[in-house]
XYZ file of C-alpha atoms in Angstrom:
610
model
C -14.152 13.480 8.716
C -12.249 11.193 11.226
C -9.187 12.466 13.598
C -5.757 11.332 11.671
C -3.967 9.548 14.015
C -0.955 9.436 12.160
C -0.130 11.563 9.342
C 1.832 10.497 5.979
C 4.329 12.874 6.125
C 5.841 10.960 9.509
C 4.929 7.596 8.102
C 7.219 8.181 5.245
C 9.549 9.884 7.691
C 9.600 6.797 9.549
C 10.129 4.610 6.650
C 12.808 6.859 5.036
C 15.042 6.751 8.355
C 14.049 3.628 9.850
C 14.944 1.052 6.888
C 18.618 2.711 6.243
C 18.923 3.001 10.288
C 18.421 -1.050 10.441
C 20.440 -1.250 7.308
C 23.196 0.452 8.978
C 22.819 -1.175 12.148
C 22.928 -4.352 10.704
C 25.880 -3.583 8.457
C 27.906 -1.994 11.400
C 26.608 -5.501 13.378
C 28.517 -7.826 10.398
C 31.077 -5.669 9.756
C 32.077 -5.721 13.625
C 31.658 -9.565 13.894
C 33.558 -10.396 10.650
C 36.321 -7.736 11.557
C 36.493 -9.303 15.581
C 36.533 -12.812 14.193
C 39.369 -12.055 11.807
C 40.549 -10.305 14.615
C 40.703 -13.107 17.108
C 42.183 -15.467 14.238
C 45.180 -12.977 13.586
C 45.830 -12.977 17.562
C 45.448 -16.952 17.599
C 47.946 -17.371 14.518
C 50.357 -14.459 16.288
C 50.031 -15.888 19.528
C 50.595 -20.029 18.523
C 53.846 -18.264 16.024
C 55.158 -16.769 19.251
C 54.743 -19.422 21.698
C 56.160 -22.056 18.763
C 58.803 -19.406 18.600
C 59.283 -18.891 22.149
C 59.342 -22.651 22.982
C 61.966 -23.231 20.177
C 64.291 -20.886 21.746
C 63.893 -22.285 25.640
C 64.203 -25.753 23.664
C 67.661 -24.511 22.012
C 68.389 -22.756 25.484
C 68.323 -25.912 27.594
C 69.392 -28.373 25.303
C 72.670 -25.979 25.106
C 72.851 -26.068 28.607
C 72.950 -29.904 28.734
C 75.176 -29.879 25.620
C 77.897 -27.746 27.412
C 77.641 -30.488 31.122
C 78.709 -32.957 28.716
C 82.617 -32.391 29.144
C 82.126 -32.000 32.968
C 79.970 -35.446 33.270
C 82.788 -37.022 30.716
C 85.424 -36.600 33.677
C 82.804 -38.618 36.350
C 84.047 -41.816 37.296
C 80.440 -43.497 38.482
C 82.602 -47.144 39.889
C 85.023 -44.681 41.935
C 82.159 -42.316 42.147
C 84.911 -39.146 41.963
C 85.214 -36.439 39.189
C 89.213 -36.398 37.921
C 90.746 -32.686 38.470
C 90.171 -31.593 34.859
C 86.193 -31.693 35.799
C 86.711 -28.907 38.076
C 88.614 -26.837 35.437
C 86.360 -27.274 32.744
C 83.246 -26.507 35.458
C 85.652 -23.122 36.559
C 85.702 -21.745 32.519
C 82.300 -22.593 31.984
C 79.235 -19.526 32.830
C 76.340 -21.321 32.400
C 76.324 -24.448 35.027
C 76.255 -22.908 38.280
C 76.233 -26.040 39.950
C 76.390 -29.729 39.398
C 75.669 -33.390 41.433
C 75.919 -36.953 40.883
C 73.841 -38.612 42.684
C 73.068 -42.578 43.232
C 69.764 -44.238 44.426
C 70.045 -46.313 47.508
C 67.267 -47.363 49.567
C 64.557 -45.405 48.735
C 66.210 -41.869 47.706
C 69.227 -40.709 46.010
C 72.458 -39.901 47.956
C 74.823 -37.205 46.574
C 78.542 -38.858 45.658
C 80.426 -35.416 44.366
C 79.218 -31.821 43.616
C 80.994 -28.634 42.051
C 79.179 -25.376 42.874
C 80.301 -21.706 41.871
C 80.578 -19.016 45.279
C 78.544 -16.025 43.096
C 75.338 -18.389 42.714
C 76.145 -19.555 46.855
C 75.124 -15.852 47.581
C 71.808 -16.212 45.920
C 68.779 -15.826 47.487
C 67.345 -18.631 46.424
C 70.255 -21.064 46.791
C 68.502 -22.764 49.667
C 65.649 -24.142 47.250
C 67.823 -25.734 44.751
C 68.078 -28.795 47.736
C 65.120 -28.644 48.767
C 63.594 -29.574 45.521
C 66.707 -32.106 44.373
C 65.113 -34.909 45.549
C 61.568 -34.463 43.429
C 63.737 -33.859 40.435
C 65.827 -36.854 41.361
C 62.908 -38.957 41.279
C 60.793 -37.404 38.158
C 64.185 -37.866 36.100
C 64.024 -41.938 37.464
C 60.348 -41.802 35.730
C 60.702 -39.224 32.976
C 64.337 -39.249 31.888
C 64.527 -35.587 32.561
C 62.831 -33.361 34.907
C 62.950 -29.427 35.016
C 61.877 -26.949 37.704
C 62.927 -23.269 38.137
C 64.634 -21.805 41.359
C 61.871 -19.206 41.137
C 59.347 -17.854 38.919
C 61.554 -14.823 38.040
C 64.395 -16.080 38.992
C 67.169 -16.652 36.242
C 68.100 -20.125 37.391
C 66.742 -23.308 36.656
C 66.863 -26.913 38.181
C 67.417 -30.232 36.069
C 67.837 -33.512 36.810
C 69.166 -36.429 33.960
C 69.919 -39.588 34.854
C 68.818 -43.541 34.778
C 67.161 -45.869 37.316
C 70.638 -45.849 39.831
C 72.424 -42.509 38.795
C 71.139 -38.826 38.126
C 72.935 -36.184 37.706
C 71.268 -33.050 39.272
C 72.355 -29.269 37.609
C 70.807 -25.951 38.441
C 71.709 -23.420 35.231
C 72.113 -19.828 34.945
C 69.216 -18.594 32.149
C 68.470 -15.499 32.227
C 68.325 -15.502 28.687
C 64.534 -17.213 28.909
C 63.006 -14.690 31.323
C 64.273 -12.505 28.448
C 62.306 -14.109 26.093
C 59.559 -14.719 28.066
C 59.307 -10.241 28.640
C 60.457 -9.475 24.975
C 56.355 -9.456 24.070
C 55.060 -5.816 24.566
C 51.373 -6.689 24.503
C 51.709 -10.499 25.609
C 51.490 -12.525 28.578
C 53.892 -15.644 28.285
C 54.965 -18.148 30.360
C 56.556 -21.490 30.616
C 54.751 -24.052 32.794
C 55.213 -27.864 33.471
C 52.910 -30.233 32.036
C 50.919 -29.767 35.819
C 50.366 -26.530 34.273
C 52.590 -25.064 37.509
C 53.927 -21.739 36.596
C 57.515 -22.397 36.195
C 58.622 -19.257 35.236
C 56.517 -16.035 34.315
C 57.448 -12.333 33.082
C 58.234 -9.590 34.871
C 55.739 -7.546 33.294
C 52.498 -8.024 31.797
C 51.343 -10.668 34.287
C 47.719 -11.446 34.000
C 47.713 -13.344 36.770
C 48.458 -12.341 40.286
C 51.150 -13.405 42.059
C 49.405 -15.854 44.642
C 48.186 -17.956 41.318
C 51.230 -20.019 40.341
C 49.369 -22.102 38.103
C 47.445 -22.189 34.782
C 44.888 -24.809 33.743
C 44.496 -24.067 30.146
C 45.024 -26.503 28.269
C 44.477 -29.648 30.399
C 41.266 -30.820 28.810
C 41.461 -34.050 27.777
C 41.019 -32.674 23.986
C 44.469 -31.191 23.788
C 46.857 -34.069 24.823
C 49.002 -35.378 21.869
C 48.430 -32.016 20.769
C 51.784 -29.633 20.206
C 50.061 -26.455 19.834
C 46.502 -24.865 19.918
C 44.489 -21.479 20.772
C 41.595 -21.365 22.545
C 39.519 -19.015 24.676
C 39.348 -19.204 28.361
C 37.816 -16.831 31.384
C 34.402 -14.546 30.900
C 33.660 -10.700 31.186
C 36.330 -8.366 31.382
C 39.561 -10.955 32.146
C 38.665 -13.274 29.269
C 41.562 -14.204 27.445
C 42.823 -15.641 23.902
C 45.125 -18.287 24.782
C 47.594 -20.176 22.768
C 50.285 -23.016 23.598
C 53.047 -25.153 22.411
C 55.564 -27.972 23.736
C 59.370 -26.845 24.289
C 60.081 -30.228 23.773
C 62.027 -30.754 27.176
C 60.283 -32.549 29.690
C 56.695 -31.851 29.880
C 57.182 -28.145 29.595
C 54.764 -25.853 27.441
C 54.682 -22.512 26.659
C 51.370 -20.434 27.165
C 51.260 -16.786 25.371
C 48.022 -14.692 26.909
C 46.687 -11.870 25.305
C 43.928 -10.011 27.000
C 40.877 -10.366 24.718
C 39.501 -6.569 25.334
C 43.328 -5.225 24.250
C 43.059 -7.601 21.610
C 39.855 -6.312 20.484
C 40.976 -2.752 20.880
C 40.942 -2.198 16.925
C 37.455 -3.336 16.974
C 36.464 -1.051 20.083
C 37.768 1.843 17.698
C 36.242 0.636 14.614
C 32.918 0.400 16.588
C 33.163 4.119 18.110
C 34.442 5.701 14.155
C 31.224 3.331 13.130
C 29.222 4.904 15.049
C 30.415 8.185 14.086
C 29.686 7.819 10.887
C 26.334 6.228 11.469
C 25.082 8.756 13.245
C 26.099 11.410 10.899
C 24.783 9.351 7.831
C 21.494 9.089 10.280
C 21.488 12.918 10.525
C 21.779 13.489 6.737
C 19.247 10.485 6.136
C 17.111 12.347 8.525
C 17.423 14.928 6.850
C 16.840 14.276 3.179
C 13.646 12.335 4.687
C 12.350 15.644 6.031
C 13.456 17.331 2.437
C 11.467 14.612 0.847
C 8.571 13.838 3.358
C 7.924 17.523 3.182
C 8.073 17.867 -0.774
C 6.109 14.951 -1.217
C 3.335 15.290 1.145
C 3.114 19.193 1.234
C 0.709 19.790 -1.777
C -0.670 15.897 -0.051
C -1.394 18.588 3.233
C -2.699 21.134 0.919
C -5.318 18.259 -0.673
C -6.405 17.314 2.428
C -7.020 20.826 3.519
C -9.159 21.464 0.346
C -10.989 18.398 0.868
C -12.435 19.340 4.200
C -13.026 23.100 2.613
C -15.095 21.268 0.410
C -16.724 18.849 2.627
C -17.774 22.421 4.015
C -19.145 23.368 1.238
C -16.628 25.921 -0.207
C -15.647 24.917 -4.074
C -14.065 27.971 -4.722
C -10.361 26.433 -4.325
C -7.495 26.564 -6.632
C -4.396 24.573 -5.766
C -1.059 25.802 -6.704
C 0.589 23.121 -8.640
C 3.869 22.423 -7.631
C 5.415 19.600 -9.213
C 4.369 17.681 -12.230
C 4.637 13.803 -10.628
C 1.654 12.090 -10.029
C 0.491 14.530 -6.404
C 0.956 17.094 -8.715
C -1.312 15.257 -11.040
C -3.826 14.785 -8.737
C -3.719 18.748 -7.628
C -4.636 19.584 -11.584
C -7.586 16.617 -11.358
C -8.622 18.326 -7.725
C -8.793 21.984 -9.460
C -10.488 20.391 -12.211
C -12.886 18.534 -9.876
C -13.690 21.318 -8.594
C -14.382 23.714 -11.173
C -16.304 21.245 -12.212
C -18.387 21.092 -8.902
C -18.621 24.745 -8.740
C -20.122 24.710 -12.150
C -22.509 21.738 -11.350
C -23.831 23.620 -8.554
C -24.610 26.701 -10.519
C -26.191 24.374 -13.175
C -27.986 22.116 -10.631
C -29.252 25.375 -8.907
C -30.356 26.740 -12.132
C -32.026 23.469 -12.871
C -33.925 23.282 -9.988
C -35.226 26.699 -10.389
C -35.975 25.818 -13.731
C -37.790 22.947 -12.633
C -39.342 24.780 -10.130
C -40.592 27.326 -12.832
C -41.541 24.306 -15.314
C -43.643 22.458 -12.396
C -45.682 25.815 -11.623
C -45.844 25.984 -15.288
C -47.570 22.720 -15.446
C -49.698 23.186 -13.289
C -50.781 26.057 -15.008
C -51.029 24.538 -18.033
C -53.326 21.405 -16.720
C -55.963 23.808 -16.288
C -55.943 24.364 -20.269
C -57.448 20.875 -20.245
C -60.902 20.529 -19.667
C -62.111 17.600 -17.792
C -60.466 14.239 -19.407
C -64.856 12.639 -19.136
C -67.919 14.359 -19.954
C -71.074 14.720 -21.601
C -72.284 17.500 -24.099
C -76.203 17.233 -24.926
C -75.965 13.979 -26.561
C -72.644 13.648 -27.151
C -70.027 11.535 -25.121
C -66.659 12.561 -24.640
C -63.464 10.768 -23.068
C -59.814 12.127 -23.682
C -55.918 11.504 -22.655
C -53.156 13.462 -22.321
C -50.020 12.733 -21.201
C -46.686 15.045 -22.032
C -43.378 13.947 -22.798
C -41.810 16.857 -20.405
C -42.830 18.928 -17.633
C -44.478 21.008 -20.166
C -46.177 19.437 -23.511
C -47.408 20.955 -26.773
C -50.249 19.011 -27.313
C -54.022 20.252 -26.764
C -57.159 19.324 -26.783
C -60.770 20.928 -25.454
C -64.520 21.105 -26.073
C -67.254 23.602 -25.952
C -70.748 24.335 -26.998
C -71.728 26.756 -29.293
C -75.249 27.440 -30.672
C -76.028 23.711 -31.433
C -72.897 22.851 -32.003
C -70.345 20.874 -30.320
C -67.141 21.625 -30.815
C -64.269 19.858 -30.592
C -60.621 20.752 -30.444
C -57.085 19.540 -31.233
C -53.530 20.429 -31.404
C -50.236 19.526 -31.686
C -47.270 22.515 -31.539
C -44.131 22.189 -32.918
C -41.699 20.245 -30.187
C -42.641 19.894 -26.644
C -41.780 22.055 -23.478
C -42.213 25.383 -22.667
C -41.960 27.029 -25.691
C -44.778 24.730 -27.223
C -46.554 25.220 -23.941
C -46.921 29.078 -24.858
C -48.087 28.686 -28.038
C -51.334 25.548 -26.186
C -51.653 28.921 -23.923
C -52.539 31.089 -27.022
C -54.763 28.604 -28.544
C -56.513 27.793 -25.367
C -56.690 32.375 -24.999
C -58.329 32.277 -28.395
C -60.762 29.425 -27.656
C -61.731 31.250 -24.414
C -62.984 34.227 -26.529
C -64.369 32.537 -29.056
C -66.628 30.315 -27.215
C -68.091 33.757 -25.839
C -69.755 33.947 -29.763
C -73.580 32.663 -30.683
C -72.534 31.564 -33.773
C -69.174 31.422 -35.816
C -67.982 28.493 -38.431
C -64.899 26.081 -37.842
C -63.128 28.120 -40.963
C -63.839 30.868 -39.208
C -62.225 29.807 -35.895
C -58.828 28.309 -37.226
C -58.425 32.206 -38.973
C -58.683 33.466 -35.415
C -56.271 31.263 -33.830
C -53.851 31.610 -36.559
C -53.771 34.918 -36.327
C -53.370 34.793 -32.434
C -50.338 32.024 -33.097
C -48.860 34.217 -35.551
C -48.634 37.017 -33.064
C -47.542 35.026 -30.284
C -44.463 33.438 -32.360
C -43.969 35.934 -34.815
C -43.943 32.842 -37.447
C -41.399 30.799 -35.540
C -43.706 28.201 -33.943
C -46.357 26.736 -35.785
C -49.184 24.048 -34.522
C -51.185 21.923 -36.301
C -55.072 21.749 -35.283
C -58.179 20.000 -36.165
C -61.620 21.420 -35.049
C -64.298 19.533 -35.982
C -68.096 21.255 -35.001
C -70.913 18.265 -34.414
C -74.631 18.995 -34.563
C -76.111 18.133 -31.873
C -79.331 16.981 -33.936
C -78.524 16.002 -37.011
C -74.827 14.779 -36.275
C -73.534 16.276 -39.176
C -69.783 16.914 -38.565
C -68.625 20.223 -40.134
C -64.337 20.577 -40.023
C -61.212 21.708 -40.680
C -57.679 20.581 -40.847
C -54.211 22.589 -40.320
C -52.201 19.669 -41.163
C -53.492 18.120 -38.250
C -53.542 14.128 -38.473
C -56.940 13.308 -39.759
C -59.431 11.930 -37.200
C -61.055 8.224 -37.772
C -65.393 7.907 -37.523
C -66.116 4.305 -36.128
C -69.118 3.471 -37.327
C -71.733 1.860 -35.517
C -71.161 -2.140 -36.329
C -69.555 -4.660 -34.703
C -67.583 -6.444 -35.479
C -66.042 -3.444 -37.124
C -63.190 -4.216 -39.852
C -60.918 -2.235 -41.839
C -64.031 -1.152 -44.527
C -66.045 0.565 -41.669
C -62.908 2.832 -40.677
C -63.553 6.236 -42.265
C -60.904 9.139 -42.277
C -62.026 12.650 -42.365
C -59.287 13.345 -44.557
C -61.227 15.971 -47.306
C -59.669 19.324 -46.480
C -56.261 20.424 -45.200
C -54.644 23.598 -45.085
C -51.531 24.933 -43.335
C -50.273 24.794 -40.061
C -51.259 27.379 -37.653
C -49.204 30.720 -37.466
C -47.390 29.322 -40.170
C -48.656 32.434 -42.069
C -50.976 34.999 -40.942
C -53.895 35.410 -43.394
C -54.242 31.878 -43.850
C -57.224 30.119 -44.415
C -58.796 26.840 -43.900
C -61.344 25.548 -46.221
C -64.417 23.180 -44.535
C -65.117 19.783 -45.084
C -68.525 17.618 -44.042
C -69.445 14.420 -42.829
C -72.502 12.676 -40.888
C -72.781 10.920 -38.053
C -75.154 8.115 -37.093
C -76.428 6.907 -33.703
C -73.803 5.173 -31.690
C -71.082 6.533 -34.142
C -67.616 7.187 -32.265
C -65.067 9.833 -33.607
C -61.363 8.681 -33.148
C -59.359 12.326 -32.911
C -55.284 11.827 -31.876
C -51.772 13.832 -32.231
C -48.885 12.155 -34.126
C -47.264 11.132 -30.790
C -49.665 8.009 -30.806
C -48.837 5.987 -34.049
C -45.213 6.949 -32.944
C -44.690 5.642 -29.764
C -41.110 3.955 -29.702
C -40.332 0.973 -27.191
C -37.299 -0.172 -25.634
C -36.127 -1.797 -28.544
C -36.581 1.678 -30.657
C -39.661 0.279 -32.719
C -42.159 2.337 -33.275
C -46.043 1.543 -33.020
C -47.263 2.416 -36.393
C -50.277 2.504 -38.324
C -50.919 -1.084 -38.555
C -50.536 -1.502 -34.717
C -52.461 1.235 -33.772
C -55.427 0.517 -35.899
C -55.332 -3.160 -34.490
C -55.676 -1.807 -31.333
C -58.779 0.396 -31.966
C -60.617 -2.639 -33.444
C -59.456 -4.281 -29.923
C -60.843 -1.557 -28.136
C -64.683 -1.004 -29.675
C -65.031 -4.450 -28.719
C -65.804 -2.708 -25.804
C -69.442 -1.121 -24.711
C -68.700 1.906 -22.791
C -66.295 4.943 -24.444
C -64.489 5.143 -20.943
C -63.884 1.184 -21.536
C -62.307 1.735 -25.279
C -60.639 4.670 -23.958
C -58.859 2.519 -21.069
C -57.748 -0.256 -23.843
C -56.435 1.881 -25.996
C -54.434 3.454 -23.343
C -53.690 0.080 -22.083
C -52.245 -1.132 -25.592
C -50.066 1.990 -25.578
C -48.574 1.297 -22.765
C -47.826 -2.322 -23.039
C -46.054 -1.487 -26.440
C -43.644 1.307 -24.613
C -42.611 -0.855 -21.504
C -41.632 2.086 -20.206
C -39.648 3.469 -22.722
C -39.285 7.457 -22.027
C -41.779 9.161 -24.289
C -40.109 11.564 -27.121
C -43.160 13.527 -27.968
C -46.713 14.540 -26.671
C -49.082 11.448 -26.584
C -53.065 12.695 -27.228
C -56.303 11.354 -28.068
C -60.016 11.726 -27.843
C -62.929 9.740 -28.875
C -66.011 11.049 -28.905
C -69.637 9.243 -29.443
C -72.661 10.447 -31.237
C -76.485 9.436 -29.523
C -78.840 10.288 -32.000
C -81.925 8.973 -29.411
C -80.416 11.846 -26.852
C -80.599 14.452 -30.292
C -84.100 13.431 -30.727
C -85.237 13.885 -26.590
C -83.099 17.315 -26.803
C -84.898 18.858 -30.089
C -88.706 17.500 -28.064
């Protein structure tokens, strides 16, 4: 039996765990990409709301800011190039202009006519920075209308310049109400940059970006311009970010909201570990009921395969416990069946071959009832067949001499086998004593062996016999029948037809051992030179074939008119034989199959009685 190299119960263990593992795997895989896709959408939708939001309210800032310089620019006289007093008063009451210019262009820059600063924003330390960047402002404002630029990035004051080709007025405004906007997001990065994406202003907390990077490219792809808002991701690894703009609506300015994509994706990052969680503990219990299972199912499978290599060892005597009533435990009631079965098969194939064993020796024993199958007695040919449906047969047949008389013998016991075998054996004991006598008539000799039949069988087998006693010099045939089928005399002509076939048919009397002071009346006949005697058991005529037909009469005697065609007896005896045999095809025979034919040689009488 070969090594197992893998055995069911871990195959199914495999199966059981590894197709709701890869289920779960896979589910947890969707589940994490649907829930970090929805995830990134909500922080794209948040994050364009706030910067639109954001932007509106730096929009609203500014454009206030401009709104309230009005009054001051409404006292500017640009052809006397001087602000009337109330300018100054207005500019005094006012917070949120910390200082104002009006400037003209001549040459090639602008040249400042009148100004109106406050002292508080002279003490700032950026105050320095507001002229150094006038004149860029001065000129974007010639281009753009309006340009923008804060004192600092975190510095609450912002730069602006409006004005026309020749005059510009130049402002720097107090706003610290945008850096508050721009740090009122917890959790997001926003900041307000031109449309260079330089970082105009950026919050005090939550900066992404270190402090030597003062400006941010997102957003400048050719893709995006025309565009008022979008969302988009930018960086890789660990500082990739989910991005999202929109336009304040002064100047080129925009407003970029940054959220950091791994504390964006922190809900995911927790979904992902409680996921896992779970999948591992639904793994453990999967595991689990596998092992329940794998064992239940393949335990009595173990068991099984135990048996079969007991039995492949020879040992039958096994009896599974059944355990379950599916289809294993099925199969454990056919083993135990199978089994018994074996067990009893053995016993009966053991007990058949010593039966065999005992029928073989008794063959062999009971060929040597036969005498030889050819011979010649005085003047009297003989040639005879035998073959038995078993081991064992209860047909018979023999010759001996006697006085001057040849004697000839046959039987036919009820059945075939062994039993019919005994009851040949007591015939053929009888015959051996009898032939010991000078002198003693056929009626005579059928008494004897019915009484040694009888006392064999005690009346429960019987045999039917024919003895027929030839004289060796006249050929007169003296004979009797127990029910025996009646021998044919072939006469001496050829060709021979139906009118030369004679039956010694004129006494009868009962079986032998039928009863045990039976007797058995005798019959004559005569034989002439070259006369043949035709003596046979019932199994000839009914010989069956493969087709379940049976010889017959009509066959039979067809073939004995075949066969005296023939010179020799050993000749008619092989057709005959031959003609059997060709009619059974090798059909199985279902009783004893017997016959002898004898020939009388009056010339060879004569020569013996000189």
């Amino acid at each position: 039996m070969g090594k197992l190299k893998l055995s069911l119960k871990y195959k199914l263990l495999f199966f059981l765990t590894f197709i709701p593992a890869c289920a779960l795997v896979f589910y947890l895989w969707l589940a994490v990409k649907l829930f970090s896709e929805d995830k990134e959408a909500y922080v794209y939708g948040s994050n364009v709301t706030l910067s639109k939001a954001i932007g509106a309210q730096i929009s609203s800032e500014l454009n206030a800011h401009i709104e309230s310089l009005l009054p001051i620019v409404a006292q500017y006289d640009p052809q006397a190039e001087q602000l009337r007093e109330e300018a100054k008063l207005i500019f005094s009451k006012q917070k949120k202009i910390s200082y104002v210019s009006f400037n003209k262009f001549q040459g090639d820059k602008f040249s400042e006519k009148v100004f109106l600063e406050k002292e508080d924003f002279k003490k700032e330390k950026d105050y320095s920075l507001a002229f150094k960047h006038k004149q860029q402002l001065l000129t974007e404002s010639k281009k753009k209308g309006i340009a923008f630029k804060a004192l600092g990035e975190k510095s609450p004051y912002v730069m602006m310049a409006l004005g026309d080709a020749s005059n510009t007025i130049f402002f720097v405004s107090y706003v610290p109400q945008i850096l508050n906007v721009l740090n009122a997001s917890a959790n997001v990065s926003n900041y307000l940059i031109s449309g260079e994406g330089h970082i105009e202003m950026r919050p005090n907390e939550n900066d992404v970006f270190t402090a030597e990077t003062n400006t941010i490219t997102y957003f400048n792809e050719p893709q995006w311009t025309g565009i008022n808002e979008g969302s988009a991701e930018y960086g890789g690894g660990t500082n990739t970010v989910l991005s999202s703009f929109a336009r304040v609506g002064v100047s080129d300015l925009r407003v970029i909201s940054l959220v950091d994509k791994q504390f964006a994706l922190l809900g995911v990052r927790n979904l992902i570990k409680k996921s896992v969680y779970s999948l591992i503990m639904i793994l453990c219990v999967t595991i689990f009921l596998s092992l329940f299972v794998s064992n239940s199912l393949t335990s009595t499978l173990r068991l099984l395969f135990q048996a079969t290599k007991d039995v492949a060892q020879g040992n039958f005597n096994i009896q599974l416990k059944v355990q379950s009533s599916d289809e294993v435990g099925g199969l454990s009631e056919s083993f135990n069946t199978m089994a018994k079965e074996v067990s009893r098969l053995l016993i009966e194939s053991s007990q058949k071959a010593r039966m065999e064993g005992e029928l073989a020796t008794a063959k062999t024993v009971q060929e040597t009832l036969f005498p030889p199958a050819i011979a010649t007695v005085g003047n009297i040919e003989i040639c005879g067949y035998y073959q038995p449906a078993s081991e064992c047969g209860g047909d018979w047949w023999h010759y001996c001499e006697i006085g001057e008389h040849v004697y000839i013998w046959i039987g036919d016991a009820t059945g075939h086998g062994a039993a019919a075998a005994l009851i040949t054996s007591a015939a053929r004991s009888a015959a051996a004593v009898i032939e010991n006598f000078s002198e003693i008539a056929p009626s005579q000799i059928l008494a004897l062996v019915n009484n040694s039949i009888h006392s064999t069988s005690k009346g429960k087998m019987m045999m039917t016999f024919f003895l027929a006693a030839i004289h060796r010099k006249t050929g007169q045939v003296t004979y009797c029948n127990a029910s025996h089928e009646s021998p044919f005399i072939l006469r001496n002509k050829r060709p021979l037809d139906k009118s030369d076939l004679e039956i010694m048919d004129q006494t009868n009397g009962p079986r032998l051992g039928h009863e045990k002071n039976s007797a058995y009346p005798e019959a004559t006949a005569q034989l002439n030179d070259g006369d043949m005697v035709l003596f046979y058991t019932d199994g000839v005529p009914e010989l069956h074939n493969t087709e379940n037909k049976t010889w017959g009469e009509r066959r039979y005697i067809k073939a004995i008119f075949e066969a005296t065609e023939k010179e020799t007896l050993s000749e008619f005896h092989d057709v005959l034989k031959l003609k059997m045999e060709d009619f059974r095809s090798g059909r199985e025979l279902k009783d004893d199959v017997t016959f002898v034919v004898i020939r009388f040689k009056q010339a060879a009488a004569q020569q013996l009685s000189a």
